[in-house]
Structure formats: C-alpha cells, structure tokens
PDB file of C-alpha atoms in Angstrom:
ATOM      1  CA  GLY A   1      13.419  21.975  -5.728  1.00  0.00           C
ATOM      2  CA  GLN A   2      12.133  18.888  -4.488  1.00  0.00           C
ATOM      3  CA  SER A   3      12.994  15.852  -2.721  1.00  0.00           C
ATOM      4  CA  LEU A   4      10.830  12.574  -2.077  1.00  0.00           C
ATOM      5  CA  GLU A   5      11.338   9.651   0.410  1.00  0.00           C
ATOM      6  CA  GLN A   6      10.362   6.204  -0.448  1.00  0.00           C
ATOM      7  CA  PRO A   7      11.948   2.907   0.819  1.00  0.00           C
ATOM      8  CA  SER A   8      14.591   1.203  -1.327  1.00  0.00           C
ATOM      9  CA  GLU A   9      13.271  -2.043  -0.774  1.00  0.00           C
ATOM     10  CA  VAL A  10       9.995  -4.438   0.061  1.00  0.00           C
ATOM     11  CA  THR A  11       8.994  -8.171   0.091  1.00  0.00           C
ATOM     12  CA  ALA A  12       5.833  -9.516  -0.155  1.00  0.00           C
ATOM     13  CA  VAL A  13       4.425 -12.931  -0.093  1.00  0.00           C
ATOM     14  CA  GLU A  14       2.367 -13.847  -3.189  1.00  0.00           C
ATOM     15  CA  GLY A  15      -1.771 -12.793  -2.743  1.00  0.00           C
ATOM     16  CA  ALA A  16      -0.759 -10.279   0.113  1.00  0.00           C
ATOM     17  CA  ILE A  17      -1.221  -7.106   0.258  1.00  0.00           C
ATOM     18  CA  VAL A  18       1.990  -3.935  -0.004  1.00  0.00           C
ATOM     19  CA  GLN A  19       1.891  -0.498   0.543  1.00  0.00           C
ATOM     20  CA  ILE A  20       4.346   1.600  -0.434  1.00  0.00           C
ATOM     21  CA  ASN A  21       4.463   5.117   1.048  1.00  0.00           C
ATOM     22  CA  CYS A  22       6.405   8.405  -0.603  1.00  0.00           C
ATOM     23  CA  THR A  23       6.914  11.206   1.546  1.00  0.00           C
ATOM     24  CA  TYR A  24       7.735  14.639  -0.625  1.00  0.00           C
ATOM     25  CA  GLN A  25       9.039  18.347  -0.105  1.00  0.00           C
ATOM     26  CA  THR A  26       8.489  20.928  -3.104  1.00  0.00           C
ATOM     27  CA  SER A  27       6.911  23.978  -3.856  1.00  0.00           C
ATOM     28  CA  GLY A  28       4.179  24.333  -6.080  1.00  0.00           C
ATOM     29  CA  PHE A  29       2.761  21.265  -5.570  1.00  0.00           C
ATOM     30  CA  TYR A  30       0.694  20.429  -8.374  1.00  0.00           C
ATOM     31  CA  GLY A  31       0.019  16.350  -8.167  1.00  0.00           C
ATOM     32  CA  LEU A  32       1.652  12.502  -6.874  1.00  0.00           C
ATOM     33  CA  SER A  33       1.989   9.770  -9.847  1.00  0.00           C
ATOM     34  CA  TRP A  34       3.085   6.970  -9.471  1.00  0.00           C
ATOM     35  CA  TYR A  35       5.574   5.295 -11.938  1.00  0.00           C
ATOM     36  CA  GLN A  36       6.279   1.261 -12.502  1.00  0.00           C
ATOM     37  CA  GLN A  37       9.507  -0.369 -13.932  1.00  0.00           C
ATOM     38  CA  HIS A  38      10.854  -3.950 -14.659  1.00  0.00           C
ATOM     39  CA  ASP A  39      14.332  -5.052 -14.788  1.00  0.00           C
ATOM     40  CA  GLY A  40      15.260  -4.090 -18.344  1.00  0.00           C
ATOM     41  CA  GLY A  41      12.411  -2.232 -19.335  1.00  0.00           C
ATOM     42  CA  ALA A  42      10.922   1.532 -19.252  1.00  0.00           C
ATOM     43  CA  PRO A  43       8.775   2.913 -16.679  1.00  0.00           C
ATOM     44  CA  THR A  44       5.250   3.089 -17.373  1.00  0.00           C
ATOM     45  CA  PHE A  45       2.535   4.989 -15.765  1.00  0.00           C
ATOM     46  CA  LEU A  46       0.526   4.119 -12.910  1.00  0.00           C
ATOM     47  CA  SER A  47      -1.635   6.631 -10.875  1.00  0.00           C
ATOM     48  CA  TYR A  48      -1.921  10.030 -10.982  1.00  0.00           C
ATOM     49  CA  ASN A  49      -3.135  12.106  -7.382  1.00  0.00           C
ATOM     50  CA  ALA A  50      -3.843  15.880  -7.756  1.00  0.00           C
ATOM     51  CA  LEU A  51      -6.537  16.131  -4.823  1.00  0.00           C
ATOM     52  CA  ASP A  52      -6.542  14.453  -1.440  1.00  0.00           C
ATOM     53  CA  GLY A  53      -8.003  10.809  -1.244  1.00  0.00           C
ATOM     54  CA  LEU A  54      -7.796   7.623  -2.969  1.00  0.00           C
ATOM     55  CA  GLU A  55      -7.919   6.504  -6.470  1.00  0.00           C
ATOM     56  CA  GLU A  56      -7.963   2.963  -7.634  1.00  0.00           C
ATOM     57  CA  THR A  57      -7.525   1.519 -10.709  1.00  0.00           C
ATOM     58  CA  GLY A  58      -7.943  -2.868 -11.008  1.00  0.00           C
ATOM     59  CA  ARG A  59      -5.385  -3.971  -7.846  1.00  0.00           C
ATOM     60  CA  PHE A  60      -3.512  -0.683  -7.588  1.00  0.00           C
ATOM     61  CA  SER A  61      -4.940   2.281  -5.442  1.00  0.00           C
ATOM     62  CA  SER A  62      -2.734   5.661  -4.733  1.00  0.00           C
ATOM     63  CA  PHE A  63      -3.544   7.966  -1.926  1.00  0.00           C
ATOM     64  CA  LEU A  64      -2.759  11.355  -1.552  1.00  0.00           C
ATOM     65  CA  SER A  65      -2.815  13.919   1.508  1.00  0.00           C
ATOM     66  CA  ARG A  66      -1.425  17.030   0.768  1.00  0.00           C
ATOM     67  CA  SER A  67      -1.613  18.478   3.867  1.00  0.00           C
ATOM     68  CA  ASP A  68       0.771  15.893   5.067  1.00  0.00           C
ATOM     69  CA  SER A  69       3.228  15.847   1.809  1.00  0.00           C
ATOM     70  CA  TYR A  70       2.814  11.833   1.857  1.00  0.00           C
ATOM     71  CA  GLY A  71       1.035   9.579  -0.723  1.00  0.00           C
ATOM     72  CA  TYR A  72       1.245   5.752  -1.039  1.00  0.00           C
ATOM     73  CA  LEU A  73       0.505   3.156  -3.657  1.00  0.00           C
ATOM     74  CA  LEU A  74      -1.054   0.078  -2.162  1.00  0.00           C
ATOM     75  CA  LEU A  75      -0.448  -3.052  -4.677  1.00  0.00           C
ATOM     76  CA  GLN A  76      -3.324  -6.104  -3.445  1.00  0.00           C
ATOM     77  CA  GLU A  77      -3.835  -9.508  -4.721  1.00  0.00           C
ATOM     78  CA  LEU A  78      -0.287  -9.084  -5.346  1.00  0.00           C
ATOM     79  CA  GLN A  79       1.438 -11.428  -8.088  1.00  0.00           C
ATOM     80  CA  MET A  80       4.930 -12.456  -9.239  1.00  0.00           C
ATOM     81  CA  LYS A  81       4.575 -10.084 -12.345  1.00  0.00           C
ATOM     82  CA  ASP A  82       4.494  -7.575  -9.949  1.00  0.00           C
ATOM     83  CA  SER A  83       7.772  -7.827  -8.897  1.00  0.00           C
ATOM     84  CA  ALA A  84       9.298  -4.094  -9.948  1.00  0.00           C
ATOM     85  CA  SER A  85      10.689  -0.563  -8.834  1.00  0.00           C
ATOM     86  CA  TYR A  86       7.765   1.533  -8.192  1.00  0.00           C
ATOM     87  CA  PHE A  87       8.834   5.205  -8.015  1.00  0.00           C
ATOM     88  CA  CYS A  88       6.754   8.130  -6.874  1.00  0.00           C
ATOM     89  CA  ALA A  89       6.640  11.381  -9.054  1.00  0.00           C
ATOM     90  CA  VAL A  90       5.935  14.777  -7.783  1.00  0.00           C
ATOM     91  CA  ARG A  91       4.839  17.937 -10.674  1.00  0.00           C
ATOM     92  CA  ASP A  92       4.993  20.940  -9.503  1.00  0.00           C
ATOM     93  CA  GLU A  93       3.650  23.886 -11.572  1.00  0.00           C
ATOM     94  CA  TYR A  94       5.504  27.190 -12.116  1.00  0.00           C
ATOM     95  CA  SER A  95       2.074  29.143 -12.956  1.00  0.00           C
ATOM     96  CA  GLY A  96       3.045  32.018 -15.514  1.00  0.00           C
ATOM     97  CA  ALA A  97       6.224  30.539 -16.663  1.00  0.00           C
ATOM     98  CA  GLY A  98       4.051  27.671 -17.832  1.00  0.00           C
ATOM     99  CA  SER A  99       6.472  24.989 -17.140  1.00  0.00           C
ATOM    100  CA  TYR A 100       6.723  22.284 -14.820  1.00  0.00           C
ATOM    101  CA  GLN A 101       9.256  20.030 -13.631  1.00  0.00           C
ATOM    102  CA  LEU A 102       8.060  16.360 -12.923  1.00  0.00           C
ATOM    103  CA  THR A 103      10.934  14.783  -9.827  1.00  0.00           C
ATOM    104  CA  PHE A 104      11.253  11.533  -9.226  1.00  0.00           C
ATOM    105  CA  GLY A 105      11.510   9.519  -5.803  1.00  0.00           C
ATOM    106  CA  LYS A 106      14.757   6.858  -6.092  1.00  0.00           C
ATOM    107  CA  GLY A 107      12.514   3.991  -6.453  1.00  0.00           C
ATOM    108  CA  THR A 108      11.117   1.063  -4.139  1.00  0.00           C
ATOM    109  CA  LYS A 109      12.055  -2.222  -5.286  1.00  0.00           C
ATOM    110  CA  LEU A 110       9.507  -4.702  -4.647  1.00  0.00           C
ATOM    111  CA  SER A 111      10.028  -8.508  -4.588  1.00  0.00           C
ATOM    112  CA  VAL A 112       7.373 -10.614  -4.577  1.00  0.00           C
ATOM    113  CA  ILE A 113       7.925 -14.010  -2.959  1.00  0.00           C
ATOM    114  CA  PRO A 114       5.490 -17.485  -3.695  1.00  0.00           C
TER     115      PRO A 114
ATOM    116  CA  GLU B   1       1.519   2.682 -32.801  1.00  0.00           C
ATOM    117  CA  ALA B   2       1.954   5.576 -30.785  1.00  0.00           C
ATOM    118  CA  GLN B   3       5.589   5.466 -29.272  1.00  0.00           C
ATOM    119  CA  VAL B   4       8.746   7.542 -28.429  1.00  0.00           C
ATOM    120  CA  THR B   5      11.731   5.913 -30.140  1.00  0.00           C
ATOM    121  CA  GLN B   6      14.940   6.254 -29.069  1.00  0.00           C
ATOM    122  CA  ASN B   7      18.546   5.421 -30.884  1.00  0.00           C
ATOM    123  CA  PRO B   8      20.568   4.231 -30.211  1.00  0.00           C
ATOM    124  CA  ARG B   9      19.658   1.744 -27.613  1.00  0.00           C
ATOM    125  CA  TYR B  10      23.183   0.932 -26.699  1.00  0.00           C
ATOM    126  CA  LEU B  11      26.727   2.972 -26.918  1.00  0.00           C
ATOM    127  CA  ILE B  12      30.332   2.516 -26.164  1.00  0.00           C
ATOM    128  CA  THR B  13      32.592   5.420 -26.905  1.00  0.00           C
ATOM    129  CA  VAL B  14      35.410   6.998 -25.526  1.00  0.00           C
ATOM    130  CA  THR B  15      35.755  10.118 -23.737  1.00  0.00           C
ATOM    131  CA  GLY B  16      35.690  12.899 -26.052  1.00  0.00           C
ATOM    132  CA  LYS B  17      33.766  11.947 -29.072  1.00  0.00           C
ATOM    133  CA  LYS B  18      30.455  14.424 -29.380  1.00  0.00           C
ATOM    134  CA  LEU B  19      27.753  11.822 -29.410  1.00  0.00           C
ATOM    135  CA  THR B  20      23.969  12.323 -29.972  1.00  0.00           C
ATOM    136  CA  VAL B  21      21.207  10.350 -28.995  1.00  0.00           C
ATOM    137  CA  THR B  22      18.429  11.061 -30.721  1.00  0.00           C
ATOM    138  CA  CYS B  23      14.036  10.968 -29.691  1.00  0.00           C
ATOM    139  CA  SER B  24      11.376  10.779 -31.470  1.00  0.00           C
ATOM    140  CA  GLN B  25       7.698  10.703 -30.143  1.00  0.00           C
ATOM    141  CA  ASN B  26       4.616  10.163 -33.094  1.00  0.00           C
ATOM    142  CA  MET B  27       2.240  11.211 -30.632  1.00  0.00           C
ATOM    143  CA  ASN B  28       1.963  15.420 -31.252  1.00  0.00           C
ATOM    144  CA  HIS B  29       3.007  15.775 -27.265  1.00  0.00           C
ATOM    145  CA  GLU B  30       4.114  19.480 -26.590  1.00  0.00           C
ATOM    146  CA  TYR B  31       6.456  18.220 -23.393  1.00  0.00           C
ATOM    147  CA  MET B  32       9.341  16.164 -23.723  1.00  0.00           C
ATOM    148  CA  SER B  33      12.448  15.118 -21.283  1.00  0.00           C
ATOM    149  CA  TRP B  34      15.603  13.578 -20.742  1.00  0.00           C
ATOM    150  CA  TYR B  35      16.291  11.558 -17.702  1.00  0.00           C
ATOM    151  CA  ARG B  36      19.537  10.041 -16.383  1.00  0.00           C
ATOM    152  CA  GLN B  37      19.120   6.485 -14.247  1.00  0.00           C
ATOM    153  CA  ASP B  38      21.126   5.311 -12.321  1.00  0.00           C
ATOM    154  CA  PRO B  39      21.748   2.407  -9.860  1.00  0.00           C
ATOM    155  CA  GLY B  40      19.913   3.772  -6.348  1.00  0.00           C
ATOM    156  CA  LEU B  41      19.505   7.715  -7.778  1.00  0.00           C
ATOM    157  CA  GLY B  42      16.149   6.913  -9.234  1.00  0.00           C
ATOM    158  CA  LEU B  43      15.666   8.648 -12.406  1.00  0.00           C
ATOM    159  CA  ARG B  44      17.252  12.446 -12.698  1.00  0.00           C
ATOM    160  CA  GLN B  45      15.957  14.837 -15.089  1.00  0.00           C
ATOM    161  CA  ILE B  46      18.599  16.537 -17.697  1.00  0.00           C
ATOM    162  CA  TYR B  47      15.975  18.844 -19.637  1.00  0.00           C
ATOM    163  CA  TYR B  48      12.601  19.624 -20.459  1.00  0.00           C
ATOM    164  CA  SER B  49      11.071  20.817 -23.142  1.00  0.00           C
ATOM    165  CA  MET B  50       7.557  22.419 -23.252  1.00  0.00           C
ATOM    166  CA  ASN B  51       7.145  23.018 -26.889  1.00  0.00           C
ATOM    167  CA  VAL B  52       9.543  23.627 -29.970  1.00  0.00           C
ATOM    168  CA  GLU B  53      11.793  26.221 -29.384  1.00  0.00           C
ATOM    169  CA  VAL B  54      11.192  25.871 -25.685  1.00  0.00           C
ATOM    170  CA  THR B  55      13.852  23.865 -23.602  1.00  0.00           C
ATOM    171  CA  ASP B  56      14.994  24.476 -19.679  1.00  0.00           C
ATOM    172  CA  LYS B  57      17.382  22.565 -17.627  1.00  0.00           C
ATOM    173  CA  GLY B  58      16.294  19.908 -14.977  1.00  0.00           C
ATOM    174  CA  ASP B  59      18.432  18.361 -11.776  1.00  0.00           C
ATOM    175  CA  VAL B  60      21.799  17.238 -13.562  1.00  0.00           C
ATOM    176  CA  PRO B  61      22.641  19.449 -16.815  1.00  0.00           C
ATOM    177  CA  GLU B  62      25.599  19.945 -16.793  1.00  0.00           C
ATOM    178  CA  GLY B  63      27.789  18.267 -19.825  1.00  0.00           C
ATOM    179  CA  TYR B  64      24.300  17.488 -21.877  1.00  0.00           C
ATOM    180  CA  LYS B  65      22.908  19.733 -24.474  1.00  0.00           C
ATOM    181  CA  VAL B  66      18.836  19.656 -26.111  1.00  0.00           C
ATOM    182  CA  SER B  67      17.389  21.187 -28.775  1.00  0.00           C
ATOM    183  CA  ARG B  68      13.806  21.169 -29.750  1.00  0.00           C
ATOM    184  CA  LYS B  69      13.344  22.060 -33.516  1.00  0.00           C
ATOM    185  CA  GLU B  70      10.604  20.302 -34.080  1.00  0.00           C
ATOM    186  CA  LYS B  71       7.837  18.796 -31.903  1.00  0.00           C
ATOM    187  CA  ARG B  72       8.472  15.415 -32.356  1.00  0.00           C
ATOM    188  CA  ASN B  73      12.215  15.611 -32.452  1.00  0.00           C
ATOM    189  CA  PHE B  74      14.368  16.386 -28.888  1.00  0.00           C
ATOM    190  CA  PRO B  75      17.833  14.698 -29.513  1.00  0.00           C
ATOM    191  CA  LEU B  76      20.128  14.896 -26.293  1.00  0.00           C
ATOM    192  CA  ILE B  77      23.764  15.527 -27.161  1.00  0.00           C
ATOM    193  CA  LEU B  78      27.192  15.165 -25.358  1.00  0.00           C
ATOM    194  CA  GLU B  79      29.273  17.220 -26.459  1.00  0.00           C
ATOM    195  CA  SER B  80      32.515  16.043 -24.794  1.00  0.00           C
ATOM    196  CA  PRO B  81      31.217  12.717 -22.951  1.00  0.00           C
ATOM    197  CA  SER B  82      33.080  11.496 -19.991  1.00  0.00           C
ATOM    198  CA  PRO B  83      33.120   8.762 -18.228  1.00  0.00           C
ATOM    199  CA  ASN B  84      30.691   9.823 -15.361  1.00  0.00           C
ATOM    200  CA  GLN B  85      27.990   9.972 -18.072  1.00  0.00           C
ATOM    201  CA  THR B  86      28.221   6.466 -18.403  1.00  0.00           C
ATOM    202  CA  SER B  87      24.496   5.697 -17.562  1.00  0.00           C
ATOM    203  CA  LEU B  88      21.029   4.760 -18.943  1.00  0.00           C
ATOM    204  CA  TYR B  89      18.948   7.282 -20.510  1.00  0.00           C
ATOM    205  CA  PHE B  90      15.463   7.994 -20.896  1.00  0.00           C
ATOM    206  CA  CYS B  91      13.579  10.233 -23.166  1.00  0.00           C
ATOM    207  CA  ALA B  92       9.730  10.878 -22.333  1.00  0.00           C
ATOM    208  CA  SER B  93       7.166  12.698 -23.860  1.00  0.00           C
ATOM    209  CA  SER B  94       3.188  13.991 -22.620  1.00  0.00           C
ATOM    210  CA  LEU B  95       0.685  16.428 -22.466  1.00  0.00           C
ATOM    211  CA  PRO B  96       0.866  19.379 -20.817  1.00  0.00           C
ATOM    212  CA  GLY B  97      -2.260  19.041 -18.756  1.00  0.00           C
ATOM    213  CA  GLY B  98      -4.234  16.524 -16.555  1.00  0.00           C
ATOM    214  CA  SER B  99      -2.173  13.838 -14.828  1.00  0.00           C
ATOM    215  CA  GLY B 100       0.703  14.717 -17.750  1.00  0.00           C
ATOM    216  CA  GLU B 101       1.518  10.808 -17.630  1.00  0.00           C
ATOM    217  CA  LEU B 102       5.142  10.154 -19.211  1.00  0.00           C
ATOM    218  CA  PHE B 103       5.395   8.103 -22.162  1.00  0.00           C
ATOM    219  CA  PHE B 104       8.691   6.668 -22.029  1.00  0.00           C
ATOM    220  CA  GLY B 105      11.301   5.515 -24.916  1.00  0.00           C
ATOM    221  CA  GLU B 106      12.725   2.128 -24.625  1.00  0.00           C
ATOM    222  CA  GLY B 107      15.917   3.573 -22.946  1.00  0.00           C
ATOM    223  CA  SER B 108      19.405   4.368 -24.162  1.00  0.00           C
ATOM    224  CA  ARG B 109      22.668   2.258 -22.278  1.00  0.00           C
ATOM    225  CA  LEU B 110      25.725   4.311 -22.895  1.00  0.00           C
ATOM    226  CA  THR B 111      29.021   3.772 -21.982  1.00  0.00           C
ATOM    227  CA  VAL B 112      32.074   6.322 -21.981  1.00  0.00           C
ATOM    228  CA  LEU B 113      35.336   4.770 -21.735  1.00  0.00           C
TER     229      LEU B 113
END
C-alpha cells in the first residue's frame, strides 16, 4: 500500500512564496502529481514529476526527490485565488498487470491572507 | 467540450434503497476511477478501470460495485446504501500513459439517511 503525508493547513501572505511538502511511502513508485481543489469544486491537475528535479509551470513549481521519497509544490507570487486545498498523489505501476493506482494525500488547505 | 459528467449531482436517499451514480466521459480515455471525499480524509479510491470489462478495487471498495461495459461510461452502484456512505463522490478519467492527468467530474453529493 501507499501512504502520503502533507501538512493539513498552511497560511501565507498575498505576494509571498509558500512551499507545501509531501512525503510518501509506496512500492513501485511511478510518479508524483499535484492537484488543486477550490471549495465546492472538483480537483484539477497542476503538475507531475516522474524524475528527480524541478518542474516549473508559471507561478507553480513542483519538485521530486525519489531517493528521499519527498516532493513539494512551490507557489510564488501568491494571489487570493490560490486559496484552496492542494493534494499530492502518488502513482504506482504494477508492471505486467498493466494497471496502476493513484493514491492521494489528505490535502493541505492553503489560506492566502492580505 | 472535453468533460466528465456525473449524475445526479445531489441525492438524498434512505438506507437500503439501491442507487446508481452515472459517469460518462467524452475524451476516449481508457482509464476511469471513482473516489470518495470525506472531511480530513482526502480522496480515497473506490474502484478503477483500465479499460472496458477491466475493473479493480481501490482502497475502499466495500459496499460498492462498478461496471465498464462501454469505454465512455463507468457507473457506481450502491446496492444497499448505508449512512457511512454519505460522502462526496468524484468520477475521473485519464489516458494511461504519461502524467496520467486525471480529469474529474463535478462531484455527486450523496446523503444516506
């Protein structure tokens, strides 16, 4: 099975930078994803890391260290609209079966304050 | 427009009354999955399907059934709903390769009395 740990809540100031960490324990690790969910809405895909290093998409970046079973999501130039829950998710792949499961962390609620 | 459509969006029912939540996607995705979301527990996978006639249990399959007779549809069946199945349910689909980016439906809020 898999388990993921991420902080339950984070508060940051508008215009600042915030980092949301995610540590995981899994077998057959394939990649780490991040999703954003606003209150009352559906999760939406933000980023994906299969290899070590930093992936940048606009104000958002995601980092992965496979050897440390650790990743983070970095949000820069925070805006009020970034207030949402952020979920890390681990994909593990069972070769041969050709199947995979995606397991989500419990989510980090980010509050951006003026 | 590419989308995942769930119905109903809201439902209040009583214990033991069979119900089906439908899910349909128009993106020709092979992979489909059901999640439930409860406060403090995040998204937990109920069942997933790699393709037509191929389904597998997720982390919390008890009390649920699924079927995948067509590529676009993946209904979730609660044969005898109980109050502990009161939750927000999401259907999602993706292509199997690459990032496996999941596209989610808008969610179905189910209350079992």
